[in-house]
C-alpha positions as a Python dict, from the first residue, in 0.01 Angstrom:
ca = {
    (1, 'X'): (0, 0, 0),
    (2, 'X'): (-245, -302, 48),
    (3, 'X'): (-463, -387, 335),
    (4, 'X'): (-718, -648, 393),
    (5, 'X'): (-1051, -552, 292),
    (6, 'X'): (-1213, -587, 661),
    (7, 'X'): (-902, -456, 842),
    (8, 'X'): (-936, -158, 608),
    (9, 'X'): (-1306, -89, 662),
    (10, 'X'): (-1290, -112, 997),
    (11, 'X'): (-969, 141, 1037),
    (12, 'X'): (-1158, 392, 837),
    (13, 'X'): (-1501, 384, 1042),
    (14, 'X'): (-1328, 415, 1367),
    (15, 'X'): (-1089, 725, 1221),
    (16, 'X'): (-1402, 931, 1104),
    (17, 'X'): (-1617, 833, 1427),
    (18, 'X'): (-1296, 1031, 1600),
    (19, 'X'): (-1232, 1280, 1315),
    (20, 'X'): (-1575, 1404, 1173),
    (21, 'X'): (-1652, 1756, 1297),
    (22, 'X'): (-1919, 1707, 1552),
    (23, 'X'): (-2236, 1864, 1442),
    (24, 'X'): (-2081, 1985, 1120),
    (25, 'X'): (-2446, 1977, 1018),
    (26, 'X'): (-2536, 2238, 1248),
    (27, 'X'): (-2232, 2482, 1218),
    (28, 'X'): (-2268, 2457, 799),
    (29, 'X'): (-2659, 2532, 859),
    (30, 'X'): (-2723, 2893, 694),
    (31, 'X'): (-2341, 2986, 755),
    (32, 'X'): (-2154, 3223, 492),
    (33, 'X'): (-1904, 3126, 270),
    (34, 'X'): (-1562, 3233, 471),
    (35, 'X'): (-1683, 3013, 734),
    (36, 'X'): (-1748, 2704, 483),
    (37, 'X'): (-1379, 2785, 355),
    (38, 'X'): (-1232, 2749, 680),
    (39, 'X'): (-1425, 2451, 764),
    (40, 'X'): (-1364, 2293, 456),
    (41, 'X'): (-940, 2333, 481),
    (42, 'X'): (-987, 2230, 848),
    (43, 'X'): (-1165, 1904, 734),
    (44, 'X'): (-914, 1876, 455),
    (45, 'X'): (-622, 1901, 629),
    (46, 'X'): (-726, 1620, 859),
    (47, 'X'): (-796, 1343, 586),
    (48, 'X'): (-433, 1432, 397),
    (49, 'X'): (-284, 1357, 721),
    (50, 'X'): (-454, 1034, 786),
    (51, 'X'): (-369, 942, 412),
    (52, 'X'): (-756, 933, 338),
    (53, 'X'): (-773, 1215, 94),
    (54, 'X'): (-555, 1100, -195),
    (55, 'X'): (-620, 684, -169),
    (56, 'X'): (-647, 761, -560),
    (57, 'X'): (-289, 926, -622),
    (58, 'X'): (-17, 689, -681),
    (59, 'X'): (207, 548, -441),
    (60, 'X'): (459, 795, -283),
    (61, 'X'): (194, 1080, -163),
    (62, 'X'): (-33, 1034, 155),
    (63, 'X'): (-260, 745, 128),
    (64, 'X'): (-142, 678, -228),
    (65, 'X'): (-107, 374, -441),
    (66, 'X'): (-466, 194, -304),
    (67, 'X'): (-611, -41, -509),
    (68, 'X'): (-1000, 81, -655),
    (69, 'X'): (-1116, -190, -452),
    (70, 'X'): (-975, -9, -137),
    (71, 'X'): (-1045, 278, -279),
    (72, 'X'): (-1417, 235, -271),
    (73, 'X'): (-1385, 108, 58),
    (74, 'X'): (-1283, 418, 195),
    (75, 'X'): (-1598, 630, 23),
    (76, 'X'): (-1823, 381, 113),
    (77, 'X'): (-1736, 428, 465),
    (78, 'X'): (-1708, 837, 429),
    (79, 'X'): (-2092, 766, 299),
    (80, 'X'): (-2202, 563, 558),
    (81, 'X'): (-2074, 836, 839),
    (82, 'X'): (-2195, 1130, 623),
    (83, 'X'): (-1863, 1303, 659),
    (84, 'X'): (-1854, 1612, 506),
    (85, 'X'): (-1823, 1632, 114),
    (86, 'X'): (-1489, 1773, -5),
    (87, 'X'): (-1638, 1981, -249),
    (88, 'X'): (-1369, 2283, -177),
    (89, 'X'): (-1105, 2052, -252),
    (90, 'X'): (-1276, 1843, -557),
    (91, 'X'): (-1132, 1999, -858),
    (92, 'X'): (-807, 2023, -703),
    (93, 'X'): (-778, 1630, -586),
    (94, 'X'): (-953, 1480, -898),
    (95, 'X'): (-945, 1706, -1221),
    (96, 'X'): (-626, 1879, -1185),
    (97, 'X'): (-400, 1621, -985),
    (98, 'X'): (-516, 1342, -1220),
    (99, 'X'): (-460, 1513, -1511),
    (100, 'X'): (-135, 1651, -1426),
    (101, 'X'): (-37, 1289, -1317),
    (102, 'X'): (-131, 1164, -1631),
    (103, 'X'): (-45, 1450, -1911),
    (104, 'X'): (179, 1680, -1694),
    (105, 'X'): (558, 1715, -1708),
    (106, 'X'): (783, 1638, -1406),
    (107, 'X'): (816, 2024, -1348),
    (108, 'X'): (416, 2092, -1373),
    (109, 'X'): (372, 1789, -1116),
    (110, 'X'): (665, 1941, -890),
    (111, 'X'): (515, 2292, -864),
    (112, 'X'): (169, 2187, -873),
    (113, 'X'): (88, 1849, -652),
    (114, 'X'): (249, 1948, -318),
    (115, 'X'): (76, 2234, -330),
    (116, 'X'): (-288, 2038, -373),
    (117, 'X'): (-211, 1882, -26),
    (118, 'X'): (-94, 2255, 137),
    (119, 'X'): (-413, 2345, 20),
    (120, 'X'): (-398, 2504, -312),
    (121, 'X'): (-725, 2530, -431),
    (122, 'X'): (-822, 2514, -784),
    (123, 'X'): (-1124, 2515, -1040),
    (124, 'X'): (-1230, 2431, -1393),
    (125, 'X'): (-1243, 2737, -1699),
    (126, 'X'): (-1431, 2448, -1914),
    (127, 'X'): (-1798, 2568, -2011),
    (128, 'X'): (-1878, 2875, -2189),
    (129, 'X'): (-2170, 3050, -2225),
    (130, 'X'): (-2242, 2896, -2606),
    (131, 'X'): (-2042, 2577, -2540),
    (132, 'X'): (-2174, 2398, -2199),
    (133, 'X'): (-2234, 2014, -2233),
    (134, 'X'): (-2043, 2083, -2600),
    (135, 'X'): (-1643, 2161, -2546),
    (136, 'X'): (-1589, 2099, -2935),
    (137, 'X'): (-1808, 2487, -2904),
    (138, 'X'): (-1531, 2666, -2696),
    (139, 'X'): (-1490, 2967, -2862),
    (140, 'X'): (-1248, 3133, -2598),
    (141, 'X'): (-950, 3213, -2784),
    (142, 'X'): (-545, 3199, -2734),
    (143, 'X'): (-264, 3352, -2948),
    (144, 'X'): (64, 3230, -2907),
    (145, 'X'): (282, 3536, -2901),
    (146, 'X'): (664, 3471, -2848),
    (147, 'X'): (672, 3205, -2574),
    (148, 'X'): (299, 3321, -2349),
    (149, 'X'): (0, 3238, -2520),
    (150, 'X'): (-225, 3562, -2488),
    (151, 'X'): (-644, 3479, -2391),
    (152, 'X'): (-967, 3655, -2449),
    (153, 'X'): (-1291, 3495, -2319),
    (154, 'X'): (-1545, 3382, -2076),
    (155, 'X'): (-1562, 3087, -1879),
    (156, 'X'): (-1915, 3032, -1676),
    (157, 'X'): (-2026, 2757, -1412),
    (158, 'X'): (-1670, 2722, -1286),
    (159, 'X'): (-1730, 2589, -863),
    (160, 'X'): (-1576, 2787, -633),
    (161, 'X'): (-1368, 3000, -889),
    (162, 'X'): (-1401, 3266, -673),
    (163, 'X'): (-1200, 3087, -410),
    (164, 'X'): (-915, 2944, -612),
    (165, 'X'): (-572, 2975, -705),
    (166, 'X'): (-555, 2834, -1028),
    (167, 'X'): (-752, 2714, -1321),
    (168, 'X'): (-792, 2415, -1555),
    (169, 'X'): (-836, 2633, -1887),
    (170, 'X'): (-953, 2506, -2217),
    (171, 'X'): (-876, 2759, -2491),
    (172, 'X'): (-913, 2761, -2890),
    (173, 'X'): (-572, 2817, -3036),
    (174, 'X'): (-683, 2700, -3394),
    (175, 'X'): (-986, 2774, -3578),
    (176, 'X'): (-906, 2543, -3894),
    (177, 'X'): (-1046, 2190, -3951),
    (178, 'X'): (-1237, 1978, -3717),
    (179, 'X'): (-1319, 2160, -3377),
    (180, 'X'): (-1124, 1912, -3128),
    (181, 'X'): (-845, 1942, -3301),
    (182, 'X'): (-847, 2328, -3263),
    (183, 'X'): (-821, 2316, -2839),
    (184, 'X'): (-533, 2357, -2609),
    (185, 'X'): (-543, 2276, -2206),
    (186, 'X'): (-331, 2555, -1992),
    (187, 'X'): (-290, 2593, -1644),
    (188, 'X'): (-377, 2936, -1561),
    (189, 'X'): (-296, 3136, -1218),
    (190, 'X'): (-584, 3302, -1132),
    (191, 'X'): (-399, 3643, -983),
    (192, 'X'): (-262, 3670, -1353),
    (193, 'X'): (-366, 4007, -1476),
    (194, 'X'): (-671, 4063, -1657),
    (195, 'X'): (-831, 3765, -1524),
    (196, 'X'): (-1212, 3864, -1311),
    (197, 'X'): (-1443, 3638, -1147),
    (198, 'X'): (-1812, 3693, -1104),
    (199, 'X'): (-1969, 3461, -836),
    (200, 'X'): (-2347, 3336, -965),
    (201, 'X'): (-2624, 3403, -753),
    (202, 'X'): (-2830, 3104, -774),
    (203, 'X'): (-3223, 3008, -705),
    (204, 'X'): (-3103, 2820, -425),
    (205, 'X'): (-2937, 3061, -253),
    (206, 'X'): (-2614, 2948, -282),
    (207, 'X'): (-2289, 3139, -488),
    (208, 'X'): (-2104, 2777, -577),
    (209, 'X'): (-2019, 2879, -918),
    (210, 'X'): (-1868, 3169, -1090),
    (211, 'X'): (-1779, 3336, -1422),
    (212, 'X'): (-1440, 3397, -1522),
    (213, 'X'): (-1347, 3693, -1765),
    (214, 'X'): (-1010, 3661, -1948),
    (215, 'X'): (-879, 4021, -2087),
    (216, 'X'): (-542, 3957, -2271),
    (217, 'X'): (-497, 3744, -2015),
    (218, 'X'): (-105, 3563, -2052),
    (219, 'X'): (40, 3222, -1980),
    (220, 'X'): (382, 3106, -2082),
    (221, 'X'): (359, 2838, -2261),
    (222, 'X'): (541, 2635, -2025),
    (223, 'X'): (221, 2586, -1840),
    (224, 'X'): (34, 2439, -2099),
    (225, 'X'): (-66, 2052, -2054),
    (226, 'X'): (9, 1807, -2374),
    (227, 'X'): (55, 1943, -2690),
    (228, 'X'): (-109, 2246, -2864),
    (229, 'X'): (-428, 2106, -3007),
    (230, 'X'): (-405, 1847, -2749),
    (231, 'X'): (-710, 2015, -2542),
    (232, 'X'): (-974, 1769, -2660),
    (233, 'X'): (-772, 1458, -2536),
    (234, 'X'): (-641, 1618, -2200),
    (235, 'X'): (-982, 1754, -2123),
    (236, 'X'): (-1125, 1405, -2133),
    (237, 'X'): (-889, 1242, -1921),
    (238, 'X'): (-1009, 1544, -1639),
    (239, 'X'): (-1344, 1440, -1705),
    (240, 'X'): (-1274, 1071, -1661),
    (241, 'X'): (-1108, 1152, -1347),
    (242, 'X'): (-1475, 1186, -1140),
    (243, 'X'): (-1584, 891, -1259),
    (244, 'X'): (-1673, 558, -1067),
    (245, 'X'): (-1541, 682, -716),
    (246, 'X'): (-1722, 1004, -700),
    (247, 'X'): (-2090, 793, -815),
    (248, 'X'): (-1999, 511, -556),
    (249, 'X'): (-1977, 755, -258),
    (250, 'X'): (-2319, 1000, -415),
    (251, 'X'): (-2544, 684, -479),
    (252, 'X'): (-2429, 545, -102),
    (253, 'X'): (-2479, 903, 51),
    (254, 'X'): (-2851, 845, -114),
    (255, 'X'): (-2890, 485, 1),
    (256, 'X'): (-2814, 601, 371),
    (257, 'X'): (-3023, 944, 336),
    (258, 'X'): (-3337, 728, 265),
    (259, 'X'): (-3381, 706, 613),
    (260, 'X'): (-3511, 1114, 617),
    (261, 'X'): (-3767, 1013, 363),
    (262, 'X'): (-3913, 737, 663),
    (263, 'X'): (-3805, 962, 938),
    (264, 'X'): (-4017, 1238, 725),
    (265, 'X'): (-4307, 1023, 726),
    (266, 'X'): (-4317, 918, 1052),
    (267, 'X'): (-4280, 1304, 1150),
    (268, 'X'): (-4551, 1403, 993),
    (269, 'X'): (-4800, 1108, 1108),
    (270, 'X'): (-4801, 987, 738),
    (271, 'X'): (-4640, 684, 760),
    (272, 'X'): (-4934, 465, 683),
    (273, 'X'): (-5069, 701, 340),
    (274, 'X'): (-5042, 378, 125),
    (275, 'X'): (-5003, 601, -189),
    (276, 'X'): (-4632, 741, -9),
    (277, 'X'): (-4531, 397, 103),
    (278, 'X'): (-4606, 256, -266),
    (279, 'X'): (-4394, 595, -419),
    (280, 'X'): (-4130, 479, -130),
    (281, 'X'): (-4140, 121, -265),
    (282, 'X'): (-4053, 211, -627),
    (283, 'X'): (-3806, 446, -500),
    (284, 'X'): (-3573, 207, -275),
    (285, 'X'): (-3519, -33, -574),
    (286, 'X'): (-3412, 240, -800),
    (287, 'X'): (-3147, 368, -550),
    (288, 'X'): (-2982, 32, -479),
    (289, 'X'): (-2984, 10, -869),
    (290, 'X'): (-2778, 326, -843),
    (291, 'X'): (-2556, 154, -556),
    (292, 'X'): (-2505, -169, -779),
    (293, 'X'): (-2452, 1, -1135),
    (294, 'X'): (-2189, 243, -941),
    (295, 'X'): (-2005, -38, -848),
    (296, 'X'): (-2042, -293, -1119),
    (297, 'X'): (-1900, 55, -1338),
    (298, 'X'): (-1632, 58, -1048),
    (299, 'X'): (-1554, -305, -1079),
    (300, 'X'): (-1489, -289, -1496),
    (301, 'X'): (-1277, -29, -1425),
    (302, 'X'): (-1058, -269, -1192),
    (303, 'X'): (-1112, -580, -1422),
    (304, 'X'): (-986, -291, -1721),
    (305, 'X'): (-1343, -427, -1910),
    (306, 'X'): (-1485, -18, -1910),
    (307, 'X'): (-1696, 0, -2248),
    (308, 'X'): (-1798, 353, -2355),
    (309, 'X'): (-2101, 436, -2233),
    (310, 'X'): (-2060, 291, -1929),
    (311, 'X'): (-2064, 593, -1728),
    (312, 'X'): (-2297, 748, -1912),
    (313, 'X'): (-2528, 481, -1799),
    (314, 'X'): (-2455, 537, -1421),
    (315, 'X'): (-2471, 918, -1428),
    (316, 'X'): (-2793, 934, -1567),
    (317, 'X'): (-2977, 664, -1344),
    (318, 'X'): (-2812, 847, -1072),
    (319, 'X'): (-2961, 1189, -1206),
    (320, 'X'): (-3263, 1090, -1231),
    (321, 'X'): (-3304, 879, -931),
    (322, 'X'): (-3206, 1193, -725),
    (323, 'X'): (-3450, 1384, -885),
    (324, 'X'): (-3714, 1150, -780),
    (325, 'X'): (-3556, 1130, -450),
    (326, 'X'): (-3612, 1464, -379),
    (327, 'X'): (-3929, 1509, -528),
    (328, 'X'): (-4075, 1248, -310),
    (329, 'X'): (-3864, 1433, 36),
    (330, 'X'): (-4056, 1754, -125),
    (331, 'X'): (-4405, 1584, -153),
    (332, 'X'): (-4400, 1436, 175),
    (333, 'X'): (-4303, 1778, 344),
    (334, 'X'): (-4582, 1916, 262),
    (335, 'X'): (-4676, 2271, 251),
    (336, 'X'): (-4343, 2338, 531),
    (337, 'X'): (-4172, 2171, 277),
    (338, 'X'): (-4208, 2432, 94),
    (339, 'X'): (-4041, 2726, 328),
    (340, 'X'): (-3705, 2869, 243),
    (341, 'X'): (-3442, 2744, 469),
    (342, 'X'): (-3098, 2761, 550),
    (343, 'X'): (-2913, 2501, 296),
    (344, 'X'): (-2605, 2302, 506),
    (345, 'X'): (-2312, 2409, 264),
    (346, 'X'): (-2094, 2056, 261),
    (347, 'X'): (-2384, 1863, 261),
    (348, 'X'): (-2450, 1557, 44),
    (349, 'X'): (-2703, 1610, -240),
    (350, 'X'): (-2984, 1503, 27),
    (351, 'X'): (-2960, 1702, 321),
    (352, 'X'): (-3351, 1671, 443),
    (353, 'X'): (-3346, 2091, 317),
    (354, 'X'): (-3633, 1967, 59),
    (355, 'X'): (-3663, 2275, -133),
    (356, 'X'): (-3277, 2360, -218),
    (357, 'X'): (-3214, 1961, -257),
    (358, 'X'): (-3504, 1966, -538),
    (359, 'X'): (-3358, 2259, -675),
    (360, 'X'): (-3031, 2131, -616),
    (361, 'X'): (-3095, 1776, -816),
    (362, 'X'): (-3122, 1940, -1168),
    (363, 'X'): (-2787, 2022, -1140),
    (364, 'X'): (-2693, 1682, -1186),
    (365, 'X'): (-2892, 1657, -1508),
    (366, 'X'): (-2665, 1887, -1693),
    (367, 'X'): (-2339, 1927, -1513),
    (368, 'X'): (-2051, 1696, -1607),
    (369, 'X'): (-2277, 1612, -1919),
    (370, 'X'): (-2674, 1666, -1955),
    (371, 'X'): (-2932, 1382, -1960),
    (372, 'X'): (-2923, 1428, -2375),
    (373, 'X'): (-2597, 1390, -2381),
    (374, 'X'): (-2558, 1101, -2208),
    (375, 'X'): (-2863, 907, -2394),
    (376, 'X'): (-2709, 1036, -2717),
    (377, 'X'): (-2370, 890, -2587),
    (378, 'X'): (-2531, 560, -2487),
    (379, 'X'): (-2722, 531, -2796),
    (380, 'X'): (-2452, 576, -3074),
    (381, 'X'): (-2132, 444, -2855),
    (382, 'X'): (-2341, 162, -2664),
    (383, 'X'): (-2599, 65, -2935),
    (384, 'X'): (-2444, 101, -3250),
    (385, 'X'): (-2779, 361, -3370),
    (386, 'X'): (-2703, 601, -3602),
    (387, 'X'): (-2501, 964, -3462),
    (388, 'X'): (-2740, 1247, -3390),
    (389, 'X'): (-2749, 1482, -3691),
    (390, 'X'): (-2578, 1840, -3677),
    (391, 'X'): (-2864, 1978, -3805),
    (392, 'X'): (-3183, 1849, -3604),
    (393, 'X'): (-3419, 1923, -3877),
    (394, 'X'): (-3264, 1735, -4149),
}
């Protein structure tokens, strides 16, 4: 499939002026979360059948086989019209379709992929309570009995897990030489006995992510993905998955939210406090910078010229240019700025709810990788400076 750039744009900002849910702002505004789900598969269903939901899949499913290039057209345009985020459907259409594209076997793709687009939800059993930003630490263990591998463990931060049907699980099914080489990647159904999920009450109110308990927990071992100590290598590609695409449409969704930080000011009659406009004029440059490093990342990725590091470098401007974001949407608020309010569940990152989007932007600082780790990253991989000791006080 291959469309002129133009032609494209403008058939995908004339579908989602028709298709958005009208004042989805409104009916996600302090809502629970059975009424986000439904919402959520509603809005879903709608972008499969246009073919907008899966532009990244190859050619064959819905949408499929887009170039990047149209592929960033597309969440450019679901920026610019603030659409609601997918975030239901996230794991599901990135992590797990990608990586079962890429590592799974005909049969995993059969019984897996058409259910993504029926709506099979799914989540991630990566992090661990002593191995977060650190997979090589996943301590959660597997034995391979007969032809099921058996699993004890915890899993923690997994989105949505208490919503899904299945689970991206990393597991340790070797504790002998290096770490990586010690991990295995299974695909786990989550109404397997012996498997419990917690959801997390966080600060801002919200229950996005969950802990997952695994009590001799089975899985043949014909739903394992790769190899056995394969883990390490499949894991990455799931990670990899996110990148670009998902950065292009967060930094755009910023670049078109700056216009609650002037509506803000005008609101409350400080539009002319010089000290906000100068805070305003260091922050505009710093979120086109995250527009134009999203894309330039974007672009390598089409030209195949992706260096490591490179994302690294675009995740953490993007972290911390959200942080400042908010910070400034939180200063400018002023003391009602400070109230509790209904959050928008769907929203973008900067929904104009100034307390949960400042609480909300230090999530971006450690999930998918902290701040550290992406310095460390972009110093030793990018740089050539020497690796980070194990041992921090040597």
């Amino acid at each position: 499939m291959s469309q002129a750039p133009e032609a494209l744009r403008t058939e995908v900002r004339a579908w989602l002026q028709n298709n958005i849910p009208r004042d989805w702002r409104a009916a996600m505004t302090g809502t629970d979360q059975d009424a986000f789900v439904r919402a959520q598969r509603e809005w879903f269903g709608k972008l499969v059948k246009a073919g907008y939901a899966t532009p990244h899949w190859p050619e064959g499913w819905p949408g499929g086989g887009r170039s990047l290039a149209e592929q960033k057209i597309i969440y450019e345009e679901v920026a610019r019209a603030d659409a609601p985020r997918l975030i239901l459907f996230f794991v599901a259409l990135y992590h797990a379709a990608c990586t079962l594209i890429e590592w799974g076997t005909d049969e995993q793709k059969r019984a897996h992929l058409p259910g993504i687009l029926d709506g099979k939800l799914w989540c991630q059993g990566f992090s661990e309570p002593n191995a977060g930003s650190d997979l090589a630490a996943v301590r959660t263990r597997a034995e391979l009995r007969g032809d099921r591998y058996v699993i004890n463990g915890q899993k923690i931060w997994s989105t949505l897990a208490q919503h899904a049907d299945y689970c991206l699980l990393l597991v340790r099914t070797d504790t002998a030489g290096p770490p990586q080489a010690g991990l295995t990647y299974l695909l786990l159904d989550m109404r397997s006995k012996g498997v419990s999920v917690r959801p997390i009450a966080q600060i801002t109110g919200d229950d996005e992510f969950s802990e997952i308990f695994l009590d001799d927990v089975e899985v043949p071992v014909s739903d394992r993905v790769g190899g056995e100590g394969q883990g390490w290598a499949v894991a990455q590609s799931t990670l990899a998955s996110e990148r670009g695409l998902t950065l292009v449409e967060l930094s755009h969704r910023m670049r078109y939210a700056l216009n609650r930080i002037t509506g803000l000011m005008r609101a409350r009659g400080v539009a002319g406090d010089a000290a906000l406009r100068r805070d305003l004029g260091r922050l505009a440059p710093k979120v086109d910078a995250a527009c134009a490093l999203a894309d330039q990342y974007l672009l390598k990725r089409i030209e195949n010229t992706e260096a490591p590091g490179d994302a690294s470098i675009v995740k953490l401007h993007y972290a911390r240019t959200l942080r400042d974001f908010t910070a400034l949407g939180l200063r400018i608020a002023g003391l009602q700025g400070q109230y509790r309010e209904p959050f928008i569940r769907g929203g973008g990152m900067e929904t104009g709810n100034w307390p949960f989007d400042f609480m909300n932007s230090y999530n971006w600082t450690i999930a998918g990788g902290s701040d550290e780790i992406q310095r460390n990253i972009i110093a030793e991989r990018m740089l050539g400076m020497p690796r980070e000791p194990k041992d921090w006080r040597l």
